[in-house]
Coordinates of C-alpha atoms and ligand atoms in Angstrom, one line a residue:
V1 CA -0.2 -2.6 -24.7
I2 CA 0.7 -4.3 -21.8
I3 CA -1.8 -6.6 -20.5
G4 CA -1.7 -6.6 -16.4
G5 CA -1.0 -3.9 -14.2
G6 CA 1.0 -6.1 -11.3
L7 CA 4.7 -5.4 -10.8
I8 CA 6.3 -6.7 -14.0
G9 CA 3.6 -5.2 -16.1
L10 CA 4.4 -1.7 -14.2
E11 CA 8.2 -2.3 -14.5
S12 CA 8.0 -2.6 -18.3
A13 CA 6.0 0.4 -18.9
E14 CA 8.6 2.3 -17.2
A15 CA 11.4 0.7 -19.5
L16 CA 8.8 1.0 -22.8
V17 CA 8.9 4.8 -21.7
N18 CA 11.7 5.4 -21.3
I19 CA 12.5 4.5 -24.8
G20 CA 10.2 6.6 -26.3
L21 CA 7.1 4.1 -26.4
R22 CA 3.6 4.8 -26.2
V23 CA 2.1 2.9 -23.5
T24 CA -1.2 1.4 -22.2
I25 CA -1.6 -0.9 -19.3
V26 CA -4.9 -2.9 -19.2
E27 CA -5.8 -4.2 -15.7
L28 CA -8.9 -6.2 -15.6
M29 CA -9.5 -5.1 -11.5
E30 CA -10.6 -1.5 -10.2
H31 CA -6.9 -0.6 -9.5
I32 CA -3.3 -1.6 -10.3
A33 CA -1.4 -4.4 -8.3
P34 CA -4.7 -5.4 -6.6
T35 CA -3.4 -8.4 -4.4
L36 CA -0.2 -5.9 -3.5
L37 CA -1.8 -2.6 -2.4
D38 CA -4.8 -1.2 -1.4
K39 CA -6.9 1.2 -3.1
D40 CA -5.7 4.2 -1.8
I41 CA -1.7 3.4 -2.2
A42 CA -2.7 2.1 -5.8
M43 CA -3.8 5.4 -6.5
L44 CA -1.3 7.6 -5.2
V45 CA 1.1 5.3 -8.1
E46 CA -1.7 5.3 -10.7
N47 CA -1.2 8.9 -11.0
H48 CA 1.9 9.2 -11.5
L49 CA 2.0 6.6 -14.0
K50 CA -0.5 9.2 -15.7
E51 CA 1.8 12.1 -14.9
K52 CA 4.4 9.9 -16.8
G53 CA 2.3 9.6 -19.6
V54 CA 1.1 6.0 -19.2
N55 CA -2.5 5.2 -20.4
L56 CA -4.1 3.2 -18.1
L57 CA -7.5 1.1 -18.2
T58 CA -8.5 -0.6 -15.2
S59 CA -11.4 -2.5 -14.5
T60 CA -11.3 -3.4 -18.3
R61 CA -10.8 -6.9 -19.6
V62 CA -8.8 -7.9 -22.9
T63 CA -10.6 -10.8 -24.4
R64 CA -8.4 -11.2 -27.7
I65 CA -4.9 -10.3 -29.1
L66 CA -5.3 -9.2 -32.1
T67 CA -3.4 -9.5 -35.2
K68 CA -3.4 -8.5 -39.0
N69 CA -1.5 -10.9 -41.9
G70 CA -0.1 -12.7 -38.9
I71 CA 1.2 -10.1 -37.1
V72 CA 0.0 -8.4 -33.4
S73 CA -2.1 -5.4 -34.4
G74 CA -3.5 -4.9 -30.9
V75 CA -6.1 -6.1 -28.6
D76 CA -9.6 -6.4 -28.0
V77 CA -11.4 -5.0 -25.0
G78 CA -14.6 -4.5 -26.2
K79 CA -12.9 -1.7 -28.2
E80 CA -10.0 -2.2 -30.4
I81 CA -7.0 -0.6 -29.0
P82 CA -4.4 -0.9 -31.6
A83 CA -0.4 -1.6 -30.7
D84 CA 2.6 -2.8 -32.3
I85 CA 3.7 -4.8 -29.1
V86 CA 1.5 -6.2 -26.7
I87 CA 3.2 -7.9 -23.4
T88 CA 1.1 -10.0 -21.3
A89 CA 1.9 -9.8 -17.6
V90 CA -0.2 -11.6 -16.1
G91 CA 1.0 -13.2 -13.1
V92 CA 2.7 -16.8 -13.1
R93 CA 2.3 -20.4 -12.1
P94 CA 4.2 -22.7 -10.3
N95 CA 6.1 -25.1 -13.1
V96 CA 5.6 -28.7 -10.9
D97 CA 5.3 -30.8 -13.9
L98 CA 8.4 -33.1 -12.3
A99 CA 7.4 -32.8 -9.1
V100 CA 3.5 -34.5 -10.1
K101 CA 5.9 -37.0 -12.5
A102 CA 7.8 -38.1 -9.4
G103 CA 4.7 -38.4 -7.2
L104 CA 5.0 -35.7 -4.8
E105 CA 2.0 -34.6 -2.7
I106 CA 1.2 -31.0 -4.6
G107 CA -0.4 -28.0 -1.7
E108 CA -3.6 -26.2 -2.1
T109 CA -2.3 -23.2 -3.9
G110 CA -0.8 -25.4 -6.7
A111 CA 2.9 -25.3 -5.8
I112 CA 4.7 -28.3 -4.2
K113 CA 3.8 -29.1 -0.7
V114 CA 6.5 -29.2 1.6
N115 CA 7.2 -28.8 5.5
E116 CA 9.4 -26.2 7.3
Y117 CA 12.5 -27.8 6.4
L118 CA 11.8 -27.6 2.6
Q119 CA 11.1 -31.7 2.7
T120 CA 8.6 -33.3 0.2
S121 CA 6.0 -35.4 0.5
D122 CA 8.9 -37.6 -0.2
K123 CA 11.6 -37.0 2.7
Y124 CA 14.6 -37.8 0.2
I125 CA 13.6 -35.1 -1.9
Y126 CA 13.6 -31.0 -0.9
A127 CA 12.3 -28.1 -2.7
G128 CA 12.5 -24.7 -2.7
G129 CA 12.1 -21.3 -4.8
D130 CA 9.1 -20.7 -7.0
C131 CA 7.8 -24.4 -7.5
V132 CA 6.8 -24.5 -3.8
E133 CA 4.3 -23.1 -1.5
N134 CA 5.3 -21.1 1.6
V135 CA 3.7 -20.3 5.3
D136 CA 2.1 -17.0 5.4
L137 CA 3.4 -15.8 8.8
I138 CA 0.4 -13.6 9.8
T139 CA -2.5 -16.0 8.7
G140 CA -1.0 -19.4 9.4
K141 CA -2.2 -20.2 5.8
K142 CA -0.3 -21.8 3.0
V143 CA 0.4 -19.0 -0.3
F144 CA 2.4 -18.6 -3.4
V145 CA 4.6 -16.0 -3.4
P146 CA 7.2 -16.4 -6.0
L147 CA 10.0 -14.0 -4.8
G148 CA 14.0 -14.0 -5.9
S149 CA 14.5 -13.1 -2.1
I150 CA 12.6 -16.3 -0.8
A151 CA 14.1 -18.6 -3.1
N152 CA 17.4 -17.7 -2.4
K153 CA 16.7 -18.1 1.5
H154 CA 15.3 -21.5 0.7
G155 CA 18.9 -22.5 -1.0
R156 CA 20.5 -21.9 2.0
V157 CA 18.0 -23.7 4.4
I158 CA 18.0 -26.7 1.9
G159 CA 21.9 -26.6 1.6
N160 CA 21.9 -27.1 5.6
N161 CA 19.4 -29.6 5.7
I162 CA 20.7 -32.0 3.2
T163 CA 24.3 -31.8 4.9
G164 CA 23.5 -32.9 8.4
S165 CA 22.6 -29.7 10.3
K166 CA 18.5 -28.4 11.1
D167 CA 17.4 -25.5 9.1
R168 CA 13.9 -24.2 9.3
F169 CA 12.1 -21.9 7.1
P170 CA 9.4 -20.3 9.1
G171 CA 7.3 -18.5 6.6
V172 CA 7.0 -15.3 4.3
L173 CA 5.0 -11.8 4.8
N174 CA 4.8 -11.4 1.0
T175 CA 7.1 -8.6 1.1
T176 CA 7.6 -6.8 -2.1
I177 CA 9.2 -3.5 -3.3
F178 CA 9.3 -2.1 -7.1
K179 CA 10.4 1.2 -8.5
V180 CA 7.7 2.6 -10.9
F181 CA 9.5 5.3 -12.6
D182 CA 10.7 8.5 -9.5
F183 CA 8.3 5.9 -7.5
T184 CA 9.4 3.5 -4.9
V185 CA 6.7 1.1 -4.1
A186 CA 6.9 -1.5 -1.2
R187 CA 4.6 -3.7 0.8
T188 CA 4.5 -6.4 3.3
G189 CA 1.8 -8.7 5.3
L190 CA -2.2 -8.0 5.1
T191 CA -3.8 -5.4 2.8
E192 CA -6.8 -3.5 4.6
K193 CA -9.1 -5.0 2.2
R194 CA -7.6 -8.7 2.8
A195 CA -7.2 -8.2 6.7
R196 CA -10.7 -7.6 7.0
E197 CA -11.7 -10.7 4.3
L198 CA -9.9 -12.7 6.5
G199 CA -12.1 -11.3 9.7
Y200 CA -9.1 -9.1 11.3
N201 CA -10.2 -6.3 13.6
A202 CA -8.1 -4.3 11.4
Y203 CA -7.7 -0.3 11.2
S204 CA -5.6 1.7 9.6
V205 CA -3.5 4.9 9.6
A206 CA -2.3 6.8 6.2
T207 CA 1.0 9.0 7.4
P208 CA 2.5 11.3 4.7
G209 CA 6.2 12.5 5.7
P210 CA 9.3 13.7 4.7
D211 CA 11.5 10.6 4.2
R212 CA 14.6 13.0 6.1
A213 CA 14.2 16.5 8.2
H214 CA 11.7 18.6 5.7
Y215 CA 14.3 21.4 5.6
Y216 CA 16.9 19.2 4.6
P217 CA 18.1 19.5 1.0
G218 CA 16.6 16.5 -0.9
A219 CA 13.7 16.0 1.3
K220 CA 11.4 14.2 -0.5
Y221 CA 7.5 13.0 0.8
I222 CA 6.5 9.3 1.1
R223 CA 3.3 8.2 2.2
L224 CA 2.8 5.3 4.4
K225 CA -0.2 3.1 5.2
V226 CA 0.0 0.7 8.0
I227 CA -2.9 -1.8 9.2
V228 CA -3.0 -2.5 12.7
D229 CA -5.1 -5.5 14.6
R230 CA -7.0 -3.5 16.9
D231 CA -7.4 -6.2 19.2
T232 CA -3.6 -7.5 19.6
G233 CA -2.2 -3.9 18.7
K234 CA 0.3 -5.6 16.4
I235 CA 0.9 -4.8 12.7
L236 CA -0.7 -6.5 10.0
G237 CA 0.7 -4.9 7.1
A238 CA 1.8 -2.1 5.8
Q239 CA 2.3 -0.1 2.3
G240 CA 4.4 2.8 1.3
A241 CA 4.6 4.8 -1.7
G242 CA 6.6 8.2 -3.2
L243 CA 9.4 9.9 -4.2
G244 CA 11.8 9.3 -1.3
V245 CA 13.2 6.6 0.6
I246 CA 10.8 3.7 1.8
D247 CA 12.4 0.7 1.6
K248 CA 13.8 1.4 5.2
R249 CA 10.3 2.3 6.3
I250 CA 8.8 -1.2 5.4
D251 CA 11.9 -3.0 6.5
V252 CA 11.5 -1.6 9.9
L253 CA 8.0 -2.6 9.9
I254 CA 8.6 -5.9 8.7
T255 CA 11.0 -6.4 11.5
A256 CA 8.4 -5.2 14.0
I257 CA 5.9 -7.7 12.5
H258 CA 8.3 -10.5 12.8
A259 CA 9.1 -9.5 16.4
G260 CA 5.6 -9.5 17.4
F261 CA 6.1 -5.9 18.2
T262 CA 2.8 -3.6 19.0
I263 CA 2.1 -0.2 18.2
D264 CA 3.0 1.1 21.5
Q265 CA 6.6 -0.7 21.4
I266 CA 7.2 0.6 17.8
S267 CA 6.4 4.3 18.8
N268 CA 9.6 4.1 20.9
L269 CA 11.7 2.7 18.9
D270 CA 15.2 3.9 19.3
L271 CA 15.7 4.5 15.3
A272 CA 18.8 6.4 13.7
Y273 CA 18.1 10.3 13.4
A274 CA 20.0 13.2 11.5
P275 CA 18.7 15.7 9.3
P276 CA 20.0 13.9 6.0
Y277 CA 18.6 10.6 6.8
S278 CA 15.2 11.0 8.5
A279 CA 12.8 13.8 10.3
A280 CA 13.1 13.4 14.4
L281 CA 10.0 11.7 14.4
D282 CA 10.1 9.1 11.4
V283 CA 7.3 8.5 9.7
V284 CA 7.2 4.8 10.9
I285 CA 7.0 6.5 14.7
T286 CA 4.6 8.6 13.6
A287 CA 2.4 5.8 11.9
A288 CA 2.5 4.0 15.3
N289 CA 1.4 7.2 17.1
T290 CA -1.5 8.2 14.7
A291 CA -2.4 4.6 15.6
R292 CA -2.5 4.6 19.0
N293 CA -4.4 7.8 18.7
K294 CA -7.3 6.2 16.6
R295 CA -7.2 3.1 19.0
D296 CA -7.5 5.4 22.2
G297 CA -10.5 7.2 20.4
L298 CA -8.8 10.4 20.2
V299 CA -9.4 10.6 16.5
E300 CA -11.8 9.0 13.8
G301 CA -10.2 8.7 10.8
I302 CA -11.6 7.8 6.9
T303 CA -10.2 7.3 4.2
V304 CA -10.1 9.5 0.5
S305 CA -12.1 7.1 -1.0
E306 CA -14.8 6.8 2.2
A307 CA -14.5 10.8 2.0
K308 CA -15.5 11.0 -1.7
E309 CA -18.4 9.0 -1.1
K310 CA -19.6 11.1 1.6
L311 CA -19.3 14.4 -0.1
E312 CA -21.2 12.8 -2.9
K313 CA -23.8 11.1 -1.3
E314 CA -24.4 12.5 1.9
D315 CA -24.9 16.0 3.9
V316 CA -21.7 16.3 5.0
V317 CA -19.4 19.4 5.9
I318 CA -15.8 19.2 4.5
L319 CA -13.7 21.7 6.9
D320 CA -10.3 22.6 5.3
V321 CA -8.1 23.9 7.9
R322 CA -5.1 24.7 5.7
A323 CA -4.0 28.3 5.2
E324 CA -5.1 31.0 2.9
N325 CA -2.4 30.1 0.2
E326 CA -2.7 26.3 0.3
F327 CA -6.4 26.4 -0.2
K328 CA -6.0 28.6 -3.1
Q329 CA -3.3 25.9 -4.7
K330 CA -5.5 23.3 -4.6
R331 CA -9.0 22.6 -2.9
I332 CA -12.1 20.3 -3.2
E333 CA -14.8 22.3 -5.3
S334 CA -17.9 21.8 -3.4
D335 CA -20.3 24.3 -1.5
K336 CA -20.1 21.3 1.3
V337 CA -16.3 23.0 1.7
I338 CA -16.0 25.4 4.6
H339 CA -12.3 27.1 4.8
I340 CA -11.5 27.9 8.2
P341 CA -7.4 27.9 8.9
I342 CA -6.7 26.0 11.9
L343 CA -5.2 29.2 13.4
E344 CA -8.4 31.1 13.4
L345 CA -10.5 28.2 14.2
R346 CA -11.7 28.9 17.9
D347 CA -12.4 32.4 17.2
R348 CA -14.6 31.2 14.1
I349 CA -16.3 27.7 15.8
N350 CA -19.4 29.4 15.3
E351 CA -19.5 29.2 11.6
I352 CA -19.6 25.4 11.9
P353 CA -23.1 23.3 11.9
R354 CA -23.5 21.3 15.0
D355 CA -26.0 19.4 13.3
K356 CA -23.8 17.7 10.5
E357 CA -21.2 15.5 10.2
I358 CA -17.8 17.4 10.1
I359 CA -15.0 16.0 7.9
I360 CA -12.1 17.6 8.6
I361 CA -8.9 18.1 5.9
C362 CA -5.7 19.5 5.8
Q363 CA -2.0 18.7 4.0
L364 CA -0.8 15.8 6.1
G365 CA -3.4 15.1 9.0
L366 CA -1.6 17.1 11.7
R367 CA -4.2 19.8 11.6
S368 CA -6.8 18.1 11.2
Y369 CA -6.1 15.9 14.4
I370 CA -5.9 19.2 16.5
A371 CA -9.0 20.6 14.8
S372 CA -10.7 17.5 15.3
R373 CA -9.4 18.1 19.0
I374 CA -10.9 21.4 19.5
L375 CA -13.9 20.6 17.8
K376 CA -14.3 17.6 20.4
G377 CA -13.6 20.0 23.1
N378 CA -16.3 22.1 22.1
G379 CA -18.8 19.7 22.1
F380 CA -19.0 18.8 18.5
K381 CA -20.0 14.9 18.3
N382 CA -20.0 13.7 15.2
V383 CA -16.2 14.7 13.5
K384 CA -14.1 13.0 11.6
I385 CA -10.6 13.2 9.7
I386 CA -9.4 12.5 6.3
D387 CA -6.2 10.0 6.9
G388 CA -3.4 12.0 5.4
G389 CA -4.8 14.8 4.1
F390 CA -4.2 16.0 0.4
A391 CA -1.1 14.1 0.5
F392 CA -3.3 10.9 0.0
W393 CA -5.8 12.9 -2.2
F394 CA -6.4 11.6 -5.5
D395 CA -8.7 12.9 -8.5
Ligands
FAD1 C1 10.4 -9.8 -14.6 C2 11.0 -10.1 -13.1 C3 11.5 -9.5 -12.3 C4 11.7 -10.3 -11.4 N1 11.9 -9.4 -10.2 C5 11.8 -9.6 -8.6 C6 12.4 -8.8 -7.8 O1 12.7 -7.7 -8.0 N2 12.3 -9.5 -6.8 C7 12.1 -10.6 -6.5 O2 12.5 -10.9 -4.9 N3 12.0 -11.2 -6.8 C8 11.7 -10.7 -8.6 N4 11.4 -11.6 -9.4 C9 11.4 -13.1 -9.2 C10 12.7 -14.3 -9.0 O3 13.1 -13.8 -10.3 C11 12.3 -15.8 -8.8 O4 11.5 -15.7 -7.6 C12 13.1 -16.3 -8.5 O5 14.3 -16.3 -9.9 C13 12.8 -18.0 -8.6 O6 14.3 -18.5 -8.4 P1 14.0 -20.6 -8.8 O7 15.4 -20.5 -8.8 O8 12.9 -21.0 -7.8 O9 13.5 -20.4 -9.9 P2 14.1 -20.1 -11.9 O10 15.0 -18.6 -11.6 O11 13.2 -19.4 -12.3 O12 15.1 -21.1 -11.8 C14 14.8 -22.2 -12.1 C15 15.6 -23.0 -13.4 O13 15.3 -24.2 -13.5 C16 15.2 -24.9 -14.8 N5 14.4 -25.5 -14.7 C17 13.2 -25.9 -14.9 N6 12.7 -27.1 -15.4 C18 13.7 -27.7 -15.4 C19 13.8 -29.3 -15.5 N7 13.1 -30.2 -15.3 N8 15.4 -29.5 -15.3 C20 16.6 -28.8 -15.3 N9 16.2 -27.7 -15.1 C21 15.1 -26.7 -15.3 C22 14.5 -23.6 -15.4 O14 14.8 -23.3 -16.8 C23 14.9 -22.2 -14.4 O15 16.6 -21.7 -15.5 C24 11.4 -11.5 -10.9 C25 10.8 -12.1 -11.8 C26 10.7 -11.8 -12.7 C27 9.9 -12.9 -13.9

């Protein structure tokens, strides 16, 4: 049993499954990696964990570690889950004992307070790494982000400052990347949930796409979510998950955030392209274009979670515009679904009720977008698409 579905818990799960152990992850919150990922990306990772045989218990609290004859025997989550090994991976706290004894100021996050030169409240003492707090480059707030990537940069800045030059450490984006079985998961900046809590006028796009030209051998799909500030057009955060190459997409978006680029600037970035390395329009460019379409009111999108809720509670129509063979392979089982392949849509448009909300789905989002434009052009008022389509669907 692993207590905690954060990145250490997830990496541990993979390691243990790979040596043949049966693993259960117990996570307190609604989904894994709750502070790092939004639900729509986390659910894709959860599906992958389940495919790999990991037993996942979310919204579940461990109240006790159980022992028999002085040996660990399981955990109590309201019922007993037997286990030979229990690993706790519930987060880290900064070790500030020495700093407290030295009379240094501790910041609001519980880590040592430092200025941009990484000087503590005593100007002759510098501090860096996991024991200090950082500035969040998006919100300007103090954050505790204990990562090796940050600690190493701190080292150079402190080295420069104590040897006579002046060097600054501006702050962090809470960028994280980790591997879970065959999936790469990467994120930066704010989640959509956090951005909304902080009062940003945030919206998001969910863009699936191949990591290289789709016809090139070895092409694998990735799913990218980008969170945008509607007021400025700048990126607030991004998350990606999937089998393909995600790190370079996240790194491009991170660079764009640092540079303060808007979605309009990102959509024309001269990114490297040849079929073995990316699609002619890389997923990052497609995400920026989708964000522009949404901003400009060309299309209205909802997440898979929102669509599921509407399907359950409201009198909506789900319009599936994929081809016949795709529909046969996987579909939403509901009498609210109408299936009209995109190529037949103009001829069969009268089969769609005009007095209901129409929610369109396809495989990746492109055909839904086209269908939404066709319906709007034909006078339909209440039309939405499911962002990312079946590529983002979870059961
Ligand atoms: C399982 C795991 C996986 C991780 N994976 C990643 C990753 O993929 N990417 C990433 O960016 N980060 C990762 N991290 C985080 C990364 O390891 C830390 O952020 C990084 O090591 C912090 O460096 P540091 O020098 O501040 O602290 P540490 O590496 O913890 O070094 C501090 C050292 O100081 C010593 N020390 C403490 N008190 C005293 C004292 N009073 N006197 C003398 N010595 C003392 C400690 O024993 C320790 O050796 C991971 C962490 C864990 C636990």
